[in-house]
Coordinates of C-alpha atoms and ligand atoms in Angstrom, one line a residue:
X143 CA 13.5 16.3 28.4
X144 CA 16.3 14.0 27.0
X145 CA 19.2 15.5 25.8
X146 CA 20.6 15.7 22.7
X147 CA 20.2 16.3 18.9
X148 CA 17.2 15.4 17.3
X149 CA 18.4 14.5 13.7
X150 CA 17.2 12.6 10.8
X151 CA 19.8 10.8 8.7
X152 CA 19.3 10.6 4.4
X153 CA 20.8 7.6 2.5
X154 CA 22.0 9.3 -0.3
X155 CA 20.4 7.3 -3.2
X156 CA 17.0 8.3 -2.0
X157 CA 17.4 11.8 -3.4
X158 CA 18.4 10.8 -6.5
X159 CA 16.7 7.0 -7.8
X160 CA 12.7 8.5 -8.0
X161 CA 10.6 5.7 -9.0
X162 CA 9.9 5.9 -12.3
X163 CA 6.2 5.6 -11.3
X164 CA 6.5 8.7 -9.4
X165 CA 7.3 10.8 -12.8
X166 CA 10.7 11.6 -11.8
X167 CA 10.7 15.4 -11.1
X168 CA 11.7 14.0 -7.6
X169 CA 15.1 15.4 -6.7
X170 CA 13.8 19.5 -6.5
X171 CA 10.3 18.4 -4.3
X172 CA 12.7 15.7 -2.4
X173 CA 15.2 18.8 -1.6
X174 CA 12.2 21.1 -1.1
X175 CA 10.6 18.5 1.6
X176 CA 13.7 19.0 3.9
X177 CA 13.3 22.6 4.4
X178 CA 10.0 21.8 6.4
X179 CA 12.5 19.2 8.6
X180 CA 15.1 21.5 9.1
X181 CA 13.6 23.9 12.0
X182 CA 13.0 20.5 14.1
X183 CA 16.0 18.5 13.5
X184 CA 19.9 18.1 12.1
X185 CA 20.1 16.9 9.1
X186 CA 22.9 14.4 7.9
X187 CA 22.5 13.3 4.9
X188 CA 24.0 9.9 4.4
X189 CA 26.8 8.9 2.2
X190 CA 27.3 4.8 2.0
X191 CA 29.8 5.0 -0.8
X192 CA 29.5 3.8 -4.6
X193 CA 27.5 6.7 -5.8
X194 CA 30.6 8.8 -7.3
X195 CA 33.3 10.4 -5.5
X196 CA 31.5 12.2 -2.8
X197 CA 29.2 9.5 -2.1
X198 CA 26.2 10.7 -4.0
X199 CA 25.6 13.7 -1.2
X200 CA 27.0 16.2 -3.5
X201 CA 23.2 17.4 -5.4
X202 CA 21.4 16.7 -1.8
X203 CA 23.9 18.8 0.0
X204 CA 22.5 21.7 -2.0
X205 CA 19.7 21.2 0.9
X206 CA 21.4 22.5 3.5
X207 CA 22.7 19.9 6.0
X208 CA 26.3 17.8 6.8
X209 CA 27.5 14.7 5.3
X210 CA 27.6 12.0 7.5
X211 CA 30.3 9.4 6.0
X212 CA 30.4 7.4 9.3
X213 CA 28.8 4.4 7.2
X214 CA 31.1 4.7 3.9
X215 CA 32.5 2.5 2.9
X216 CA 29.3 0.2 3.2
X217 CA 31.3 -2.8 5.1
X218 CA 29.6 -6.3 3.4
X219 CA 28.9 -7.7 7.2
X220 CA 26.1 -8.2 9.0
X221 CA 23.6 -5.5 10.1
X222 CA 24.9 -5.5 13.9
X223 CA 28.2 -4.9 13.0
X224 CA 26.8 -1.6 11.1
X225 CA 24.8 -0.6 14.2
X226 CA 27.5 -0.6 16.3
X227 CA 29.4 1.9 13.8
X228 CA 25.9 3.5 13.5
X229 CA 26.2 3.8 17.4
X230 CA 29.6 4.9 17.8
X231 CA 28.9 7.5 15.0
X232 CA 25.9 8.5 16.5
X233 CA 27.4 9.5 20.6
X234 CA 30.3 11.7 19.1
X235 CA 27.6 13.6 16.9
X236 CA 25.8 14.0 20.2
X237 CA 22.6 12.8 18.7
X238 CA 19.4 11.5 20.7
X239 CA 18.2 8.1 19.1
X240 CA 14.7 8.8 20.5
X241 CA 12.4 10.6 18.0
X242 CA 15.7 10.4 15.8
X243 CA 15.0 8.5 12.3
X244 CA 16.8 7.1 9.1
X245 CA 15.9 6.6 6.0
X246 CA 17.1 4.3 3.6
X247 CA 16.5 2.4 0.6
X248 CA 18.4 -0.2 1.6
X249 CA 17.1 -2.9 4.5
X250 CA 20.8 -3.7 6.0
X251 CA 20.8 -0.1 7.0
X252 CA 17.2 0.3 8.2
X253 CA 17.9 -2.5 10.5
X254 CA 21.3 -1.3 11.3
X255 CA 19.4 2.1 12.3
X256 CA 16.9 0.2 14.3
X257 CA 19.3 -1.9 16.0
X258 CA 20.7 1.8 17.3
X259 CA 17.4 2.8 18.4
X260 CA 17.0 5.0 15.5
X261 CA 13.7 4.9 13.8
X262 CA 14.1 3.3 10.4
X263 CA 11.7 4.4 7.2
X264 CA 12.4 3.1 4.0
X265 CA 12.1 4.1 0.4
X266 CA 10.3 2.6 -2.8
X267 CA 13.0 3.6 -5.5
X268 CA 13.8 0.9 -8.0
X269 CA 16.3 -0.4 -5.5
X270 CA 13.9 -0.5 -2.6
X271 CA 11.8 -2.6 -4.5
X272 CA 14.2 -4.5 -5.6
X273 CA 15.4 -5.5 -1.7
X274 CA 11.8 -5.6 -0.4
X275 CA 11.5 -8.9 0.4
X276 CA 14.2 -8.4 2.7
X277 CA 12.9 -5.5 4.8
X278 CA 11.4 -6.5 8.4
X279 CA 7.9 -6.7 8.3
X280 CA 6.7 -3.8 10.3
X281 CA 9.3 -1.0 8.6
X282 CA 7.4 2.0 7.5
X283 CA 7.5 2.2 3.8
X284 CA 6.8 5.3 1.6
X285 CA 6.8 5.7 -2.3
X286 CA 9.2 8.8 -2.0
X287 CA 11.3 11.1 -0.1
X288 CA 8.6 14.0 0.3
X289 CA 6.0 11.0 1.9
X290 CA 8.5 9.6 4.4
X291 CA 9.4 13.6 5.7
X292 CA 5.4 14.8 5.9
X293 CA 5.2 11.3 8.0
X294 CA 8.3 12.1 10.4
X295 CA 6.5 15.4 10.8
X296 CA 3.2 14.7 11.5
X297 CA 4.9 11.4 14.0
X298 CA 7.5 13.4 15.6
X299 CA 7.7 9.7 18.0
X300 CA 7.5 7.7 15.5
X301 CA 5.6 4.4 15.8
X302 CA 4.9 5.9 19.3
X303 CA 3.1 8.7 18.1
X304 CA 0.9 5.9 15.9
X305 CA 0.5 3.7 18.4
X306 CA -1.8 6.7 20.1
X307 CA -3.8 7.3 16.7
X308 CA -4.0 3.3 16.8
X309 CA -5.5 3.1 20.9
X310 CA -8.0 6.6 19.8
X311 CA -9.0 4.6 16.8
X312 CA -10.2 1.6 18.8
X313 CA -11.8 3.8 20.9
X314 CA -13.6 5.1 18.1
X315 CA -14.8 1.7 16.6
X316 CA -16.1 0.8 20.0
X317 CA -18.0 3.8 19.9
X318 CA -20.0 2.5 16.5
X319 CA -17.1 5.4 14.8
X320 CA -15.2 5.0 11.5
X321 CA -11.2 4.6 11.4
X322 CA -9.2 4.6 8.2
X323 CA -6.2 2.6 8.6
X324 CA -3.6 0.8 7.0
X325 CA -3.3 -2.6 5.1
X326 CA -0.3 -4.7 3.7
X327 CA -3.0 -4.1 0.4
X328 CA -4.9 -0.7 0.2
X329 CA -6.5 1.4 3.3
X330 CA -9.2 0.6 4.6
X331 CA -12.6 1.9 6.3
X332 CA -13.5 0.3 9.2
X333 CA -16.5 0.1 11.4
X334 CA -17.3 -2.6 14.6
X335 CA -18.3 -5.3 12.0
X336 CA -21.3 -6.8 15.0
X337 CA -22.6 -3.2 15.1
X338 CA -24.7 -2.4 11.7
X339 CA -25.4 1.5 12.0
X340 CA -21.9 1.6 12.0
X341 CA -21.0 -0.8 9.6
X342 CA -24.5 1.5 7.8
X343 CA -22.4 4.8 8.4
X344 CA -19.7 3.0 5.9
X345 CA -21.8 2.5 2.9
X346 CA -23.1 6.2 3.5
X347 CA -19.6 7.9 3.6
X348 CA -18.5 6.1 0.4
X349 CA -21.7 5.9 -1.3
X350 CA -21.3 2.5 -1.2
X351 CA -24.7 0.5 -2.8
X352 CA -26.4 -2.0 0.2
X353 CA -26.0 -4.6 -2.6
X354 CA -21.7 -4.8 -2.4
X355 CA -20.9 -6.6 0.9
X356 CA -17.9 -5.8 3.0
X357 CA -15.1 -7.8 4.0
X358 CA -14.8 -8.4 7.9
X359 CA -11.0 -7.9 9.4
X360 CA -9.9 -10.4 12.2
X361 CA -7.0 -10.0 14.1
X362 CA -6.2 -13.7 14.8
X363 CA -7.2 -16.8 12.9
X364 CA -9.2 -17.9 16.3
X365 CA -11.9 -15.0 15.7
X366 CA -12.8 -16.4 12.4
X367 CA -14.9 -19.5 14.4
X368 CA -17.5 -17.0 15.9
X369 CA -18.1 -15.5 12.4
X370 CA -18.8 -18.8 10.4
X371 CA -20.5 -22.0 10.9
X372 CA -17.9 -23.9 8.9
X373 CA -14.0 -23.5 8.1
X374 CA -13.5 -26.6 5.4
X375 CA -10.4 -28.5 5.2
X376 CA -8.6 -26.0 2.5
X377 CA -9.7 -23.4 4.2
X378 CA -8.2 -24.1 7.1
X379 CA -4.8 -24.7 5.0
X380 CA -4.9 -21.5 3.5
X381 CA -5.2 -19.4 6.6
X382 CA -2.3 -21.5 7.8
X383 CA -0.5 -20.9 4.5
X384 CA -0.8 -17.3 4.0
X385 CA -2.5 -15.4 6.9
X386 CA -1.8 -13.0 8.0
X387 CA -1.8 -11.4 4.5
X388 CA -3.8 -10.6 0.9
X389 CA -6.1 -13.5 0.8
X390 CA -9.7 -13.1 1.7
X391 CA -11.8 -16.4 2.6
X392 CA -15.8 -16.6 1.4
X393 CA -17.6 -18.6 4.5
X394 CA -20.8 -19.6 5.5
X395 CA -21.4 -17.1 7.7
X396 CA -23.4 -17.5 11.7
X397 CA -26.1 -15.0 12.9
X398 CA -24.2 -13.1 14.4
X399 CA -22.4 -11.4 11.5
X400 CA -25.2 -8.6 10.5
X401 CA -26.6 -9.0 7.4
X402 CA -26.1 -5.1 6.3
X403 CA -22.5 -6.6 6.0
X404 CA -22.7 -9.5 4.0
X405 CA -25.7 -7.8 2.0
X406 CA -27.9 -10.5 3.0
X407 CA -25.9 -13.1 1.3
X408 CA -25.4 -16.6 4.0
X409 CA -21.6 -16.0 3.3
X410 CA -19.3 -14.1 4.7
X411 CA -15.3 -12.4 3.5
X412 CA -13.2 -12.8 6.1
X413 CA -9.2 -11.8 6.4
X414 CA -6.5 -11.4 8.5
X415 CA -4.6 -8.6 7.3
X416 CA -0.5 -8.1 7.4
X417 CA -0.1 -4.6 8.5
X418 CA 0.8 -4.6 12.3
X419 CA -1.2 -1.4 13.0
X420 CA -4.5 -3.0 11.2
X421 CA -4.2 -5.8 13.7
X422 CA -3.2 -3.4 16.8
X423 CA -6.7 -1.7 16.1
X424 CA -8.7 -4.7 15.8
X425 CA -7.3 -6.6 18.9
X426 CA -7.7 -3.1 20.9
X427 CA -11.3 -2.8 19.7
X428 CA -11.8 -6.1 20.9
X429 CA -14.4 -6.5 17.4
X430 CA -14.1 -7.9 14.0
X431 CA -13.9 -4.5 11.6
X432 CA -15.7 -4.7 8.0
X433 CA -13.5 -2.4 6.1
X434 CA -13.9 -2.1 2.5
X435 CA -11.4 -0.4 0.6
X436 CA -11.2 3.5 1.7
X437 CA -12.1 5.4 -1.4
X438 CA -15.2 6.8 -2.9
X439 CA -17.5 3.9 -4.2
X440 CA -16.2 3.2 -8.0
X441 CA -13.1 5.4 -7.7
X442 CA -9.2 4.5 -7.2
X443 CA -8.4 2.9 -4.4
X444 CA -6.0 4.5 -1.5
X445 CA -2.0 3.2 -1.1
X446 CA -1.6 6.1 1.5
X447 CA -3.2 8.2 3.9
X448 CA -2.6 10.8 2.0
X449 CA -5.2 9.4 -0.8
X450 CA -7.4 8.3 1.7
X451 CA -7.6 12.3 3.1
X452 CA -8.1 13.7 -0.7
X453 CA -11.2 11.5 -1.3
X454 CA -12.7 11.1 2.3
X455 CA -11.5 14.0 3.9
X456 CA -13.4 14.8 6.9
X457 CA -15.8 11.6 7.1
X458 CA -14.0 9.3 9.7
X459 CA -13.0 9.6 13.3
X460 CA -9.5 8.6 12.8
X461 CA -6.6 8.0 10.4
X462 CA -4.2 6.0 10.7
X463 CA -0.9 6.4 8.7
X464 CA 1.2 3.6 8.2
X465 CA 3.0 5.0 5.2
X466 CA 2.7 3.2 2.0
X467 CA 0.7 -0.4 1.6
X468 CA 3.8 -2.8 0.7
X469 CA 1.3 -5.4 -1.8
X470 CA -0.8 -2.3 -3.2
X471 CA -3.4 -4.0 -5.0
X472 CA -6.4 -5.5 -2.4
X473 CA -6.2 -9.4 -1.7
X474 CA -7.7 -11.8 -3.7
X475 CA -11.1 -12.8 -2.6
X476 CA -11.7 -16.6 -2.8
X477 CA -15.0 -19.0 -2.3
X478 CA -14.7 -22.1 -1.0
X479 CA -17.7 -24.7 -1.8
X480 CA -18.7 -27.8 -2.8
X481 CA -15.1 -28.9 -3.0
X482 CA -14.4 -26.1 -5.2
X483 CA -11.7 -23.0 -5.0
X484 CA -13.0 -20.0 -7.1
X485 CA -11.2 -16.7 -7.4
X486 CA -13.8 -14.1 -7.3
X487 CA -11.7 -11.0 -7.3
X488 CA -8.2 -11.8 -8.3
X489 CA -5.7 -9.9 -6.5
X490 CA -2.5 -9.9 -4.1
X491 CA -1.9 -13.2 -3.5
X492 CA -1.1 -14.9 -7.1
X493 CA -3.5 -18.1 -8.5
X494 CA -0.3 -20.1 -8.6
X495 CA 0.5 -20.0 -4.7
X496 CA -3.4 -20.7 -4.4
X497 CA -3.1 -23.8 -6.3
X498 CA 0.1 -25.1 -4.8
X499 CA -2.1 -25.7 -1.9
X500 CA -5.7 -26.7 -3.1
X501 CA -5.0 -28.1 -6.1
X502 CA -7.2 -26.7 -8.3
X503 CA -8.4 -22.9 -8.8
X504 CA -11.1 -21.5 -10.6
X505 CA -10.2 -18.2 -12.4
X506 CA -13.2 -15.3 -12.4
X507 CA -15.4 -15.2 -15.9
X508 CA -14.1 -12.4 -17.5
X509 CA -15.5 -8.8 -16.9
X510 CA -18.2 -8.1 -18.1
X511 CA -20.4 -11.4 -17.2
X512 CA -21.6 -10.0 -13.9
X513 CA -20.8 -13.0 -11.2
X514 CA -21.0 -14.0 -7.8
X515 CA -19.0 -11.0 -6.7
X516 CA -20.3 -7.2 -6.8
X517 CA -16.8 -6.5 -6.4
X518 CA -16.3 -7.3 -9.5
X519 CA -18.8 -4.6 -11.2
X520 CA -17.6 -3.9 -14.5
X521 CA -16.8 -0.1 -13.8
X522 CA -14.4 0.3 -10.5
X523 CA -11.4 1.2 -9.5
X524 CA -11.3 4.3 -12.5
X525 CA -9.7 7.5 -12.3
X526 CA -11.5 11.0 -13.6
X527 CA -9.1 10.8 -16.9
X528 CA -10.9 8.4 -19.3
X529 CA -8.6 5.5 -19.3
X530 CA -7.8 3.1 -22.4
X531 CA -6.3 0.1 -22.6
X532 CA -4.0 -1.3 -25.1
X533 CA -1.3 -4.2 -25.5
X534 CA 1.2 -1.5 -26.7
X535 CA 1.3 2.1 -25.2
X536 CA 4.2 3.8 -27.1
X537 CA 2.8 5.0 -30.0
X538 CA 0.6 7.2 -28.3
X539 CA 3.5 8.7 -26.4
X540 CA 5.0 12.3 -27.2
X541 CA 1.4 14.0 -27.0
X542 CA 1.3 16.3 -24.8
X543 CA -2.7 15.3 -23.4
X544 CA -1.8 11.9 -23.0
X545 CA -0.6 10.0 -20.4
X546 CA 1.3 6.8 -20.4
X547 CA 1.0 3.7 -18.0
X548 CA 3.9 1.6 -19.3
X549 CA 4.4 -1.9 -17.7
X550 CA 8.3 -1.7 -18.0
X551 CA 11.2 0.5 -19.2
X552 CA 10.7 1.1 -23.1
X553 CA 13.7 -0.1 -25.3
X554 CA 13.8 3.7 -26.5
X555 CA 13.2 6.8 -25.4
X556 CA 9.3 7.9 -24.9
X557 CA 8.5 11.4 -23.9
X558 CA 5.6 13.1 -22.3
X559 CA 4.1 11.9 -19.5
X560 CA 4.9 8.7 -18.5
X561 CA 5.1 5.9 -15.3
X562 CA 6.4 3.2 -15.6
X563 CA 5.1 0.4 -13.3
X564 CA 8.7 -1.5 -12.7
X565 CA 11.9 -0.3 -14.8
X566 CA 12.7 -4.0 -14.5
X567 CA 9.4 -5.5 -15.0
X568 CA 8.5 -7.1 -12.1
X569 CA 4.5 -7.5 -11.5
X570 CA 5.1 -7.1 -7.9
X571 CA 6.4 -3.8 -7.9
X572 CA 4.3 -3.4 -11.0
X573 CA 1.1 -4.1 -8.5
X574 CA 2.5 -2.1 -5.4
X575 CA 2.9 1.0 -8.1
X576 CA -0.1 0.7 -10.1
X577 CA -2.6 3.1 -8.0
X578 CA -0.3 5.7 -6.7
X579 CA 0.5 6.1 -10.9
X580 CA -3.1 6.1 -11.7
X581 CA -3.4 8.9 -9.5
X582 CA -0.2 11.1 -10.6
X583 CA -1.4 10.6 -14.1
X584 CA -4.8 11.7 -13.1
X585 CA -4.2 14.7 -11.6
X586 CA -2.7 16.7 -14.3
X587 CA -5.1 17.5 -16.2
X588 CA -4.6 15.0 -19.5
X589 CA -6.8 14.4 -22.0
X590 CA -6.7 10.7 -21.7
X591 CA -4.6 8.0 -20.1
X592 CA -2.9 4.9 -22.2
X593 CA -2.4 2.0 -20.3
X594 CA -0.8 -1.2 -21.4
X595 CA -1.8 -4.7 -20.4
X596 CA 0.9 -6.8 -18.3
X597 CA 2.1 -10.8 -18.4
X598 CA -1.5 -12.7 -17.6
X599 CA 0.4 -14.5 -14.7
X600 CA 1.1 -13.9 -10.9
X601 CA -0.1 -10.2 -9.6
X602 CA -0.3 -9.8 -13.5
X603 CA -4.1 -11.2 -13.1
X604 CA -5.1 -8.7 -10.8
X605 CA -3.5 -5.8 -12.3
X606 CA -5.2 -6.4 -15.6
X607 CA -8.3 -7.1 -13.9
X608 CA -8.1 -3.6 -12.0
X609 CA -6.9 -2.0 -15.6
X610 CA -9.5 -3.3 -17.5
X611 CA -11.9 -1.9 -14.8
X612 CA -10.6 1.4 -14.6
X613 CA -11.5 1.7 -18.5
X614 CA -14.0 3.7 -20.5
X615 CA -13.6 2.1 -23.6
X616 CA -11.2 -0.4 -25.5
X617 CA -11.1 2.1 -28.6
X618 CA -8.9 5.0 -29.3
X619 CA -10.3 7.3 -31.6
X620 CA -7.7 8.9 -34.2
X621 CA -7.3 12.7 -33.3
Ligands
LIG294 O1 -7.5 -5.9 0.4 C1 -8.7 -5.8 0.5 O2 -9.5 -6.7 0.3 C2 -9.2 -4.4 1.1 C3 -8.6 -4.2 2.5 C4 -9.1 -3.0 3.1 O3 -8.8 -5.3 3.3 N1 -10.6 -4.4 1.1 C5 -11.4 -4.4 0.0 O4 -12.7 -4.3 0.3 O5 -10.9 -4.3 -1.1 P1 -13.8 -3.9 -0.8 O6 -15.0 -3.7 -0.1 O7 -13.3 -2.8 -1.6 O8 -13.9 -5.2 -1.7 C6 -14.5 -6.4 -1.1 C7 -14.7 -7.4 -2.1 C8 -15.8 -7.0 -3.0 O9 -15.5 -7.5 -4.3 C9 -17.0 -7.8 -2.5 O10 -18.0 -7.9 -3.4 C10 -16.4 -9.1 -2.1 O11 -15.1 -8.6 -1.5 N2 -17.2 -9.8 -1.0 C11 -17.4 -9.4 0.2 N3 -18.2 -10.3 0.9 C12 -18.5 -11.2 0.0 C13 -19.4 -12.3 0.0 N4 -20.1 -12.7 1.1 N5 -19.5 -13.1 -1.1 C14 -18.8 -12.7 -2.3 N6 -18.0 -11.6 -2.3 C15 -17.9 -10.9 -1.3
LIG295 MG1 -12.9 -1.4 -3.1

């Protein structure tokens, strides 16, 4: 038994900056989370300076806990000069790094805490979007405080404790089970892709229609040769370009891929996804896994496990929590023939970086027109609250039975019940949001939701797309 404290350190800022998505009634539930920590571990919450005169601990201190100012000021060098004060700070508090974690918004100090053998979780707020790009690739992400502490419980070793749901999961698709598990996009539901009652046991548990085929999940570019009989030129360029991550290639597909999976069509989706724990699962079960996304057929896709538990809770073998999908929004689903790129789901990865390297790019016929994908069903994607969807949202704020799905920050204030994709504006964010809103709104109980188009451009494409889906009409009658 190693010795030591067990403790969990709390940037200050991710108390107080709630994602504006989130609704913002953050700081009480984010206090209220760490009661549940505080039988397990010491609490230190944080201070790095600039947030006022106590560092911006003075409202989380209210939570019980000690300030730990070993970090303030924030020196402006590098990361391993932090984790050596990070270090030094940690052996006279007589802390244990292992099953030790720190969260931050802030990816200088999630690597700082790494680099001390701390486990390092980070937070959406407005900042953590903002620095993002500069987070490691395999950092747990959550959308708020509460998500990153019910995850420390539930992984009391951290990634060690999901490496064992990973190696039970693999297990489990060898067996012809299902596994939820995490993508950089949305969950997904796997099943052994070469095994069709299990891929069958998919369609069942979502309620999936035979007719919608499944995209099948490689863990290396090499596996996509026994799935298809031909990778063309610009194929080949894109995986180079952009796999691992959102983009999903439309092959001819080999005998070997069963055609419950491709719904008898001679093509098949394949991708190779981002998230670290996805691959880990499909290397272990030594199998392609067809996953769609893991939500009731038609309904809002999942951004955590969380989502993934209210709407399939009970029908897989395993879960998989990998905190919060970092792109939000599934990957853009792409057929190459004949010499021609065609979009036929729009989605994470924008048309522009498509067309930087093929040239050209087809955009999908509007909704509506049926098409080549069944992913692209005109009703998908919708939450229970009937949705609408309008250039401008704000004048149907301050009703209390209405919600509001705002793109950015309003110049003026707008009460009721609001999220707002990104404060800033950024489609991004905007797309990594848009769900986990969709959700919040839907759950309390509104009379309808107003949602407001974003800039056609970038992830703008695909969030419109999946807005325009999650409709029930374009028309809001006066009442
Ligand atoms: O990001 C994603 O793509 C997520 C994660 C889990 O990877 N998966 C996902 O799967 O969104 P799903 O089943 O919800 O959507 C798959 C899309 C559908 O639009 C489907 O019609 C299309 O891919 N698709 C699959 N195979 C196809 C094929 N052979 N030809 C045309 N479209 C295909
Ligand atoms: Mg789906």
């Amino acid at each position: 038994m190693a010795k030591g404290k067990k403790a969990v350190f709390l940037l200050s800022g991710v108390f107080s900056s709630p994602h504006p998505a989130s609704g913002g009634e953050l700081p009480t539930e984010a206090v209220a989370a760490l009661g549940g920590l505080r039988a397990s571990y010491d609490l230190f919450l944080a201070a790095a300076g600039g947030d006022g005169p106590d560092g911006g601990v003075g409202g989380p201190l209210a939570a019980g806990g000690d300030v730990f100012s070993g970090l303030c000021p924030l020196p402006a060098g590098a990361a391993g000069d932090l984790s050596r004060r990070l270090g030094e700070a940690i052996r006279s508090l007589g802390v244990r790094t292992e099953g030790s974690f720190f969260v931050a918004d802030d990816p200088r100090l999630v690597e700082a805490a790494e680099g001390a053998g701390l486990c390092g979780l980070y937070i959406l707020t407005p900042r953590g979007f903002r620095l993002l790009g500069d987070l490691a690739p395999d950092v747990f992400v959550f959308h708020d405080l509460p998500d990153a502490v019910r995850w420390i419980l539930d992984h009391p070793e951290g990634p060690r404790s999901v490496s064992a749901v990973v190696r039970r999961g693999a297990a489990a698709i060898r067996r012809g089970g299902l596994v939820a598990f995490p993508t950089e996009t949305v969950y997904g539901l796997g099943a052994d892709a070469l095994n069709p009652t299990a891929v069958a046991r998919i369609f069942e548990v979502k309620r999936r229609p035979l007719h919608d085929p499944l995209i099948v999940h490689v863990a290396d570019p090499a596996e996509v040769a026994a799935l298809v009989t031909e990778i063309p030129p610009a194929a080949r360029r894109l995986m180079d370009r952009f796999w691992p991550g959102p983009l999903t290639l439309v092959l001819p597909k080999r005998e070997t891929v069963p055609d419950i999976v491709t719904a008898g069509h001679g093509t098949v989706a394949v991708r190779m996804p981002a998230n670290r724990w996805a691959r880990e699962l499909i290397a272990l079960a030594e199998t392609p896994v067809a996953a769609p996304s893991a939500n009731a057929f038609g309904r809002t896709s999942p951004t955590t496990a969380r989502h993934v538990d209210e709407q399939l809770h009970g029908l897989y073998d395993e879960i998989i929590d990998g905190g919060a999908c970092r792109v939000g929004i599934e990957s853009t689903v792409l057929a190459l023939a004949g010499g021609r790129t065609v979009v036929l789901r729009p989605g994470g990865l924008a048309p522009e970086e498509i067309r930087e390297v093929t040239g050209e790019v087809e955009l999908p016929v509007p909704r509506g027109a049926g098409g080549a994908s069944p992913g692209m069903l005109a009703s998908h994607y919708a939450p229970r609250t009937p949705l609408f969807l309008v250039d401008d949202a704000r004048p149907y704020g301050d009703r209390p039975d209405v919600g509001l799905l705002l793109f950015r920050d309003p110049p003026g204030p707008v009460r009721g019940q609001v999220a707002v994709l990104s404060p800033k504006g950024d489609l991004r964010e905007a797309a990594a949001n848009l769900y986990q809103a969709l959700r919040r709104l839907d759950r309390l109980g509104l009379r309808l939701i107003v949602a407001e188009r974003v800039p056609p451009h970038g992830l703008g494409v695909a969030i419109n797309d999946r807005l325009s889906r999650a409709k029930s009409g374009d028309t809001i009658l006066n009442s």
